[in-house]
GROMACS .gro file of C-alpha atoms in nm:
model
  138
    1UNK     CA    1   2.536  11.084 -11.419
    2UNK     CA    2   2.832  11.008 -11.616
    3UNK     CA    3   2.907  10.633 -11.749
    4UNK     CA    4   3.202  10.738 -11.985
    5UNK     CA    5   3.481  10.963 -11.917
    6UNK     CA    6   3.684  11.184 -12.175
    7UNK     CA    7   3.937  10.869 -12.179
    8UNK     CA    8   3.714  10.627 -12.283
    9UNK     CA    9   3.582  10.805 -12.527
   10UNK     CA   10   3.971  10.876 -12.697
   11UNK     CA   11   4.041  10.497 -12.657
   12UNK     CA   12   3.717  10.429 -12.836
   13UNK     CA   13   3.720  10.678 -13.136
   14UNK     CA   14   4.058  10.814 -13.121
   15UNK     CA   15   4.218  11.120 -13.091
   16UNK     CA   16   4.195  11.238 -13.449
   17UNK     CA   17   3.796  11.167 -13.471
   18UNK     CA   18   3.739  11.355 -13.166
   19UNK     CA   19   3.981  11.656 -13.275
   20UNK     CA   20   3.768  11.706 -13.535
   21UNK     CA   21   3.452  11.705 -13.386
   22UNK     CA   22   3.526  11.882 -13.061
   23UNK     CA   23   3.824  12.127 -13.166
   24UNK     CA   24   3.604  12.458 -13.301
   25UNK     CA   25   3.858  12.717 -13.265
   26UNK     CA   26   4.086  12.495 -13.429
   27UNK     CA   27   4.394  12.522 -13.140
   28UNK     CA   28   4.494  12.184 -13.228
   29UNK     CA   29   4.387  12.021 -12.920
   30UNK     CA   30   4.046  11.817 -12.877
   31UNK     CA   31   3.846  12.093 -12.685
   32UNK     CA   32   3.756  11.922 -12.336
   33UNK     CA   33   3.428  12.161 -12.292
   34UNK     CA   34   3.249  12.043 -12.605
   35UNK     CA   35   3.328  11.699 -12.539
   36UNK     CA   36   3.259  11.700 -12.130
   37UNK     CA   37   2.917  11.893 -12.281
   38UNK     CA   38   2.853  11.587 -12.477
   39UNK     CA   39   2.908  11.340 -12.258
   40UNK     CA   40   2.708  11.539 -11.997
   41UNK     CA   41   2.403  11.547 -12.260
   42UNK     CA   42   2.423  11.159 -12.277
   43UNK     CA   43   2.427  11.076 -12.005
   44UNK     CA   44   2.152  11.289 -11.923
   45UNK     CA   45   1.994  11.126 -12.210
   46UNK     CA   46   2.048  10.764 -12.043
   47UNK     CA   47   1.895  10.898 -11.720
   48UNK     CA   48   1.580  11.035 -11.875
   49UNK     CA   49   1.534  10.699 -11.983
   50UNK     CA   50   1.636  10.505 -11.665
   51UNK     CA   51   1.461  10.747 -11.444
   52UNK     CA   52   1.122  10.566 -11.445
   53UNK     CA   53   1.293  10.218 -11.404
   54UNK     CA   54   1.584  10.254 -11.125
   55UNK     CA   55   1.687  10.453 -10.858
   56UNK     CA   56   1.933  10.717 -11.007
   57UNK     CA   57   2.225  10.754 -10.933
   58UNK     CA   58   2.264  10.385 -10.984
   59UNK     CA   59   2.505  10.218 -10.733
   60UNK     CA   60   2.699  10.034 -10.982
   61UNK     CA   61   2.701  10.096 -11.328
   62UNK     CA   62   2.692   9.862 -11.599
   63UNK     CA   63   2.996   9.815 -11.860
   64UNK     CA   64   2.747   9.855 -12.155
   65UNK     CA   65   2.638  10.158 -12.021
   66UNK     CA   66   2.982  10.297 -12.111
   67UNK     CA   67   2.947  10.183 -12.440
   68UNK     CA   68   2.584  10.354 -12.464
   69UNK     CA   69   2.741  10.645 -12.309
   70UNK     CA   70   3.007  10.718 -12.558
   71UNK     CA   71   2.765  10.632 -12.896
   72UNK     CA   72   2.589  10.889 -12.743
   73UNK     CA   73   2.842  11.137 -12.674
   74UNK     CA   74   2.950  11.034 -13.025
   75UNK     CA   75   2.645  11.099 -13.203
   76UNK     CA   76   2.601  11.450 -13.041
   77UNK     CA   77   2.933  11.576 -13.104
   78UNK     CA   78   2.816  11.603 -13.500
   79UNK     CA   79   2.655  11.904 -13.527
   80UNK     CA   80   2.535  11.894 -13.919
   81UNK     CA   81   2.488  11.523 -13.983
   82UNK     CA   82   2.652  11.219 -13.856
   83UNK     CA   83   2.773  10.944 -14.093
   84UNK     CA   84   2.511  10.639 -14.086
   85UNK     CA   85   2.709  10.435 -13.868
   86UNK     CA   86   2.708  10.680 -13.617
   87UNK     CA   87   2.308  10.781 -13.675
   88UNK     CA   88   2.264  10.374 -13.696
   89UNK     CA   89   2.428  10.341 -13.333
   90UNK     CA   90   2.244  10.606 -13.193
   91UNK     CA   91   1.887  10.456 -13.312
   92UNK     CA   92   1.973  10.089 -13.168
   93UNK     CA   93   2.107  10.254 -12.821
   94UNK     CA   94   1.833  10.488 -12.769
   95UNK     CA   95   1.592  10.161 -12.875
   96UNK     CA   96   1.847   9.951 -12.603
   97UNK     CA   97   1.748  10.179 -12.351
   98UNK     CA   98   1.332  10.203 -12.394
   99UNK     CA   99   1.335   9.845 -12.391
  100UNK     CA  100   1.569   9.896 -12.097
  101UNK     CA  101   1.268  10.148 -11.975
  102UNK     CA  102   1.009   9.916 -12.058
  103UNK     CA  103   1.158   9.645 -11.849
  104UNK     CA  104   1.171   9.389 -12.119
  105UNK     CA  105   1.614   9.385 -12.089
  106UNK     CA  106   1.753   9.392 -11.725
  107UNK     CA  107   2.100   9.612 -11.609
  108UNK     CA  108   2.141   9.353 -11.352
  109UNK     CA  109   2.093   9.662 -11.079
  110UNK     CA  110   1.774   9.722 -10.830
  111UNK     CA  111   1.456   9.879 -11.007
  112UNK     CA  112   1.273  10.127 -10.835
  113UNK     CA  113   1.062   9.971 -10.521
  114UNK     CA  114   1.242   9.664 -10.589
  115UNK     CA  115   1.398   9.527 -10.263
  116UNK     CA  116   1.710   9.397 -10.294
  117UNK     CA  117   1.790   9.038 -10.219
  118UNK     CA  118   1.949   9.071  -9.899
  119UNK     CA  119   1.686   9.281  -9.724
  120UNK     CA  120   1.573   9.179  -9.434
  121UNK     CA  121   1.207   9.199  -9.384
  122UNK     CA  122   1.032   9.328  -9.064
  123UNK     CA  123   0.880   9.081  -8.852
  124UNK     CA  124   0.451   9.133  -8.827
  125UNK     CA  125   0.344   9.337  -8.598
  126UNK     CA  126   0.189   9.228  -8.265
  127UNK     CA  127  -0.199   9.209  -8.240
  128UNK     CA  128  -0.362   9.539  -8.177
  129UNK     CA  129  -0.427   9.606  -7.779
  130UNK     CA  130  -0.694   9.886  -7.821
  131UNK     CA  131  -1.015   9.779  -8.071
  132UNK     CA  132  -1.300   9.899  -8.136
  133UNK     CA  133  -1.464   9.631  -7.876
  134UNK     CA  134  -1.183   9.751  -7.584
  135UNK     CA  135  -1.262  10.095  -7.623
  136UNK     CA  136  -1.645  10.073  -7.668
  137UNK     CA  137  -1.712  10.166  -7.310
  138UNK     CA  138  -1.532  10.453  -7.300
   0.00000   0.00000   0.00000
């Protein structure tokens, strides 16, 4: 699922950072491939971790997810070493999102099997007509 686009991550890091970390065949231009590859990559990163927790694709995403989403995308666009701000953002989000997995901090969005506060609930069911004492006899 995607929860950051190509824009978000420009008005985040800026052109220049991303030019360099996306442009390979140096044209000049930030290379949209690499960085949709990225993006795709984190977010499939974010999924393997809210997979066990909510139903995916989740009906509404949450803001920080976008955030989350672009560290991400960030942190995977350096392909020797990232600086340590970028490796330190990547550790806390991918520690955000086990305790996220473990259930200890909320997205605000149903969990799996969780039913949503609107559901309406079946009525119970009438009493059974055929028992075993009705049908003994035949």
């Amino acid at each position: 699922m995607t929860y950051t686009t190509e824009q978000d991550m420009i008005d985040r890091f800026g052109n220049d950072e991303l030019l360099q970390l996306t442009d390979r065949n140096n044209t000049g231009a930030i290379d949209t491939t690499v960085l949709d590859d990225a993006i795709a990559d984190a977010g499939n990163e974010i999924d393997s971790y809210l997979g066990g927790r909510y139903t995916l694709p989740l009906s509404t995403v949450p803001p920080v997810l976008n955030r989350v989403c672009a560290d991400i995308a960030r942190y995977r666009l350096y392909t020797f070493e990232a600086p340590t701000e970028v490796a330190n953002r990547y550790k806390a989000n991918t520690q955000w999102l086990t305790q996220v997995a473990n259930g200890v901090i909320q997205l605000g969005v149903d969990a799996v099997g969780a039913q949503p506060a609107d559901a309406v609930t079946p009525p119970n069911p009438p009493a059974r007509v055929f028992t075993y004492d009705t049908l003994k006899d035949y």
